[in-house]
XYZ file of C-alpha atoms in Angstrom:
282
model
C 22.472 10.529 -4.850
C 20.828 13.702 -4.210
C 18.344 13.854 -7.130
C 20.318 16.229 -8.999
C 23.214 14.190 -10.355
C 23.622 12.576 -13.646
C 21.318 9.693 -12.579
C 18.207 11.883 -12.070
C 17.020 11.099 -15.652
C 15.758 7.879 -14.037
C 13.147 9.827 -12.198
C 12.567 12.745 -14.141
C 13.109 12.605 -17.960
C 10.690 9.695 -18.296
C 7.988 11.545 -16.588
C 8.009 14.921 -18.239
C 4.540 14.213 -19.917
C 2.061 11.615 -18.631
C 2.790 8.352 -20.218
C 0.335 7.212 -22.996
C -1.267 4.074 -21.464
C -4.460 2.282 -21.842
C -6.087 3.166 -18.592
C -8.849 0.350 -19.045
C -11.517 2.544 -17.630
C -14.265 0.283 -18.818
C -13.772 -2.168 -15.884
C -13.490 -1.532 -12.178
C -9.974 -1.507 -10.407
C -9.456 -1.966 -6.696
C -7.234 1.145 -6.342
C -9.658 3.221 -8.114
C -12.682 1.883 -5.996
C -10.516 2.766 -3.072
C -9.905 6.186 -4.380
C -13.799 6.763 -4.839
C -14.474 5.547 -1.297
C -11.787 8.042 -0.013
C -13.636 10.891 -1.942
C -10.958 11.088 -4.595
C -11.611 12.115 -8.288
C -9.339 9.640 -10.068
C -11.908 7.076 -10.742
C -14.373 6.164 -13.471
C -17.985 5.013 -13.881
C -17.149 1.310 -13.478
C -15.306 2.067 -10.295
C -18.124 4.348 -8.990
C -20.624 1.690 -9.726
C -18.955 -0.789 -7.494
C -18.280 1.854 -4.806
C -22.006 2.886 -4.905
C -23.079 -0.784 -4.576
C -20.829 -1.268 -1.427
C -21.971 1.986 0.111
C -25.770 1.166 -0.553
C -25.221 -1.956 1.704
C -22.448 -0.723 3.975
C -22.579 3.116 4.431
C -19.644 2.900 6.809
C -17.316 1.728 4.049
C -16.061 5.402 3.620
C -15.058 5.284 7.209
C -13.286 1.998 6.702
C -11.177 3.349 3.822
C -10.322 6.425 5.527
C -9.044 4.132 8.557
C -6.854 2.144 6.129
C -5.308 5.190 4.751
C -4.790 6.712 8.330
C -3.150 3.478 9.557
C -0.700 3.562 6.787
C 0.250 7.124 7.919
C 0.712 6.077 11.564
C 2.754 2.874 10.696
C 5.314 4.697 8.411
C 5.606 7.489 10.917
C 6.389 5.055 13.581
C 8.862 3.397 11.246
C 10.679 6.506 10.498
C 10.417 8.146 14.072
C 10.734 5.256 16.539
C 12.461 2.626 14.375
C 14.825 4.896 12.451
C 13.999 3.345 8.986
C 15.080 5.602 6.142
C 14.113 3.417 3.112
C 10.486 2.352 2.191
C 9.278 -0.045 -0.567
C 5.561 0.449 -1.022
C 3.723 -2.280 -3.147
C 0.172 -1.471 -4.188
C 0.596 2.337 -4.048
C -2.810 3.215 -5.341
C -3.875 6.632 -6.555
C -1.776 9.456 -5.236
C -3.520 11.011 -2.418
C -1.821 13.681 -0.367
C -0.190 13.220 1.993
C 1.583 10.486 0.134
C 3.996 8.066 2.100
C 7.136 10.001 1.145
C 5.610 13.197 2.499
C 4.911 11.585 5.911
C 8.362 9.955 6.309
C 10.467 12.888 4.857
C 8.626 15.137 7.342
C 10.496 13.040 9.993
C 13.795 12.859 7.996
C 14.123 14.649 4.633
C 16.695 12.008 3.605
C 14.187 9.211 3.489
C 14.067 7.302 0.179
C 10.831 5.625 -1.095
C 9.995 3.439 -4.045
C 6.494 3.131 -5.095
C 5.236 0.105 -7.012
C 1.720 -0.557 -8.604
C 0.252 -2.273 -11.593
C -2.594 0.242 -12.188
C -1.939 2.044 -15.467
C -3.725 5.097 -14.021
C -1.051 5.080 -11.117
C 1.549 5.369 -13.807
C -0.207 8.104 -15.506
C -0.112 10.090 -12.197
C 3.230 9.028 -11.085
C 4.722 12.509 -11.233
C 2.798 13.233 -8.007
C 4.759 10.331 -6.413
C 8.152 11.603 -7.604
C 8.243 14.924 -5.750
C 10.735 14.713 -2.960
C 12.899 16.664 -0.590
C 16.308 17.540 -2.129
C 17.910 15.410 0.585
C 15.801 12.237 -0.164
C 14.705 10.500 -3.309
C 11.421 8.803 -4.629
C 10.915 6.624 -7.680
C 7.917 4.837 -9.257
C 8.306 1.517 -10.732
C 5.416 -0.292 -12.614
C 5.166 -3.942 -11.120
C 2.925 -6.574 -9.702
C 3.278 -7.971 -6.173
C 2.750 -11.482 -7.870
C 6.174 -10.951 -9.714
C 8.625 -9.366 -7.178
C 11.729 -10.448 -9.046
C 10.787 -8.136 -11.917
C 10.642 -5.032 -10.041
C 13.389 -5.807 -7.692
C 15.679 -5.811 -10.567
C 14.295 -2.366 -11.915
C 17.284 0.006 -12.185
C 15.194 2.705 -10.616
C 14.684 0.727 -7.403
C 18.389 -0.176 -7.323
C 19.207 3.590 -7.697
C 16.952 4.558 -4.945
C 17.124 1.834 -2.143
C 20.273 0.187 -0.846
C 19.107 -3.354 -0.142
C 22.051 -4.056 2.018
C 20.473 -1.725 4.641
C 17.141 -1.956 6.396
C 13.955 -1.444 4.316
C 10.318 -1.189 5.337
C 8.148 -3.168 3.104
C 4.616 -1.731 3.109
C 1.805 -3.924 1.893
C -1.387 -1.803 2.728
C -4.753 -3.136 1.637
C -3.401 -5.476 -1.140
C -3.020 -9.069 0.094
C -6.778 -9.423 0.481
C -7.142 -9.150 -3.357
C -4.875 -12.296 -3.613
C -5.378 -15.905 -2.510
C -2.955 -17.407 -0.223
C -1.265 -19.283 -2.972
C -0.864 -16.028 -4.846
C 0.258 -13.924 -1.919
C 2.560 -15.746 0.488
C 5.242 -16.779 -1.894
C 5.990 -13.213 -3.205
C 5.768 -11.753 0.214
C 8.234 -14.273 1.486
C 10.430 -13.632 -1.546
C 10.376 -9.829 -0.917
C 11.346 -10.525 2.790
C 14.208 -12.719 1.915
C 15.586 -10.019 -0.334
C 15.684 -7.463 2.514
C 18.401 -7.443 5.069
C 17.916 -7.986 8.916
C 16.589 -5.055 10.619
C 14.007 -4.587 7.813
C 10.277 -4.348 8.681
C 6.970 -5.512 7.166
C 3.946 -3.347 7.462
C 0.710 -5.152 6.332
C -3.086 -4.698 6.537
C -5.545 -7.476 5.361
C -9.309 -7.568 5.364
C -11.092 -9.880 7.809
C -14.528 -11.303 8.418
C -13.854 -11.993 12.039
C -15.717 -9.080 13.623
C -18.574 -8.466 11.025
C -18.967 -11.550 8.946
C -22.118 -10.419 7.006
C -20.722 -7.021 6.256
C -17.500 -8.694 5.020
C -19.563 -11.274 2.925
C -21.610 -8.469 1.276
C -18.484 -6.246 0.597
C -16.570 -9.114 -0.989
C -19.653 -10.050 -3.005
C -19.899 -6.606 -4.457
C -16.287 -6.571 -5.559
C -16.391 -10.129 -7.096
C -19.542 -9.092 -9.065
C -17.177 -6.680 -10.816
C -14.458 -9.280 -11.367
C -12.307 -8.058 -8.455
C -11.012 -11.141 -6.426
C -11.323 -10.706 -2.699
C -10.093 -13.011 0.085
C -10.897 -12.192 3.801
C -8.572 -13.847 6.347
C -8.872 -14.692 9.971
C -6.594 -13.312 12.760
C -4.489 -16.388 12.677
C -4.224 -16.338 8.787
C -3.148 -12.704 8.933
C -0.566 -13.409 11.589
C 0.782 -16.123 9.145
C 2.326 -13.335 6.975
C 4.479 -12.371 9.837
C 5.788 -15.811 10.614
C 9.570 -15.659 11.459
C 9.401 -11.897 12.252
C 9.385 -9.909 15.524
C 5.916 -8.341 15.867
C 6.017 -4.742 17.073
C 3.478 -3.750 19.926
C 0.533 -4.302 19.823
C 0.719 -7.146 17.415
C -1.862 -7.966 14.790
C -4.955 -5.893 15.684
C -7.844 -4.329 14.066
C -6.540 -1.103 12.385
C -8.494 1.244 14.396
C -6.744 -0.139 17.365
C -3.305 0.195 16.074
C -1.734 3.067 17.825
C -4.461 5.457 17.471
C -2.633 7.999 19.716
C -0.329 8.661 16.807
C -2.657 11.301 15.767
C -4.292 10.189 12.512
C -8.213 9.985 12.669
C -9.714 6.470 12.637
C -13.153 4.937 12.727
C -14.274 3.707 16.313
C -16.505 0.808 15.512
C -14.777 -2.450 14.622
C -17.507 -3.140 11.984
C -16.346 0.017 10.258
C -12.936 -1.328 9.547
C -12.889 -5.225 9.270
C -9.156 -4.948 8.586
C -6.117 -6.311 10.646
C -2.778 -4.559 10.554
C 0.391 -5.323 12.009
C 4.147 -4.166 11.903
C 7.004 -6.648 12.441
C 10.865 -6.621 12.285
C 12.965 -9.097 10.376
C 15.578 -10.507 12.918
């Protein structure tokens, strides 16, 4: 499957024009608030209002957002480079921001394949940016929700892109803290159960361990806009990796996760308040 065969319609024909979807711009969405904090332009007044309220109380929030983006780059570069992973399933993709995940991993090996999954209609509208790929590799975008993994796992575009009998990196970056334990743990486990041994989980999650007052204020600003937020302790984040083999250095604040891999990161722990980890399914 080189992206030029008869099945290429799955990834190109449906996206010749931006889909006509209701972007629901009258209410804030976590992905668009994140885009605003990153300095992006794919956001709307409701999103900017939340972002401005967060920044008014927590000026370092922009650095924290940049650190979260940077750790994703470092994690997938390590997965492709050190661990030889060539397939990636990215849930909660967010607004396309260059370089995207596929650009990072295909720079290591052009044959890497990536499926992006998100439930924000604006990501769907911009999905062509996620479908660019090297000729040797393949990318696909699937509309889906982490809370319903069975639906997107059964999507033909995913099946045409990823071989689930071979190792896959499941990336959950800055998404589980928008879900309660009851909503997050079962689908994460279902996804891991669907992947073969040798697969990896890359996950980040917000915490109040290191800066409890800042985390409380940030979560309150999101909740005021109707966005659910659940911070977790170190032990609670580690629970997502139960039964897996944690990669060095384990679950740590994201500015301490392999900063030597070259992406910029915030220096102060209070500027990130996010744990991250990478682990292999035995």
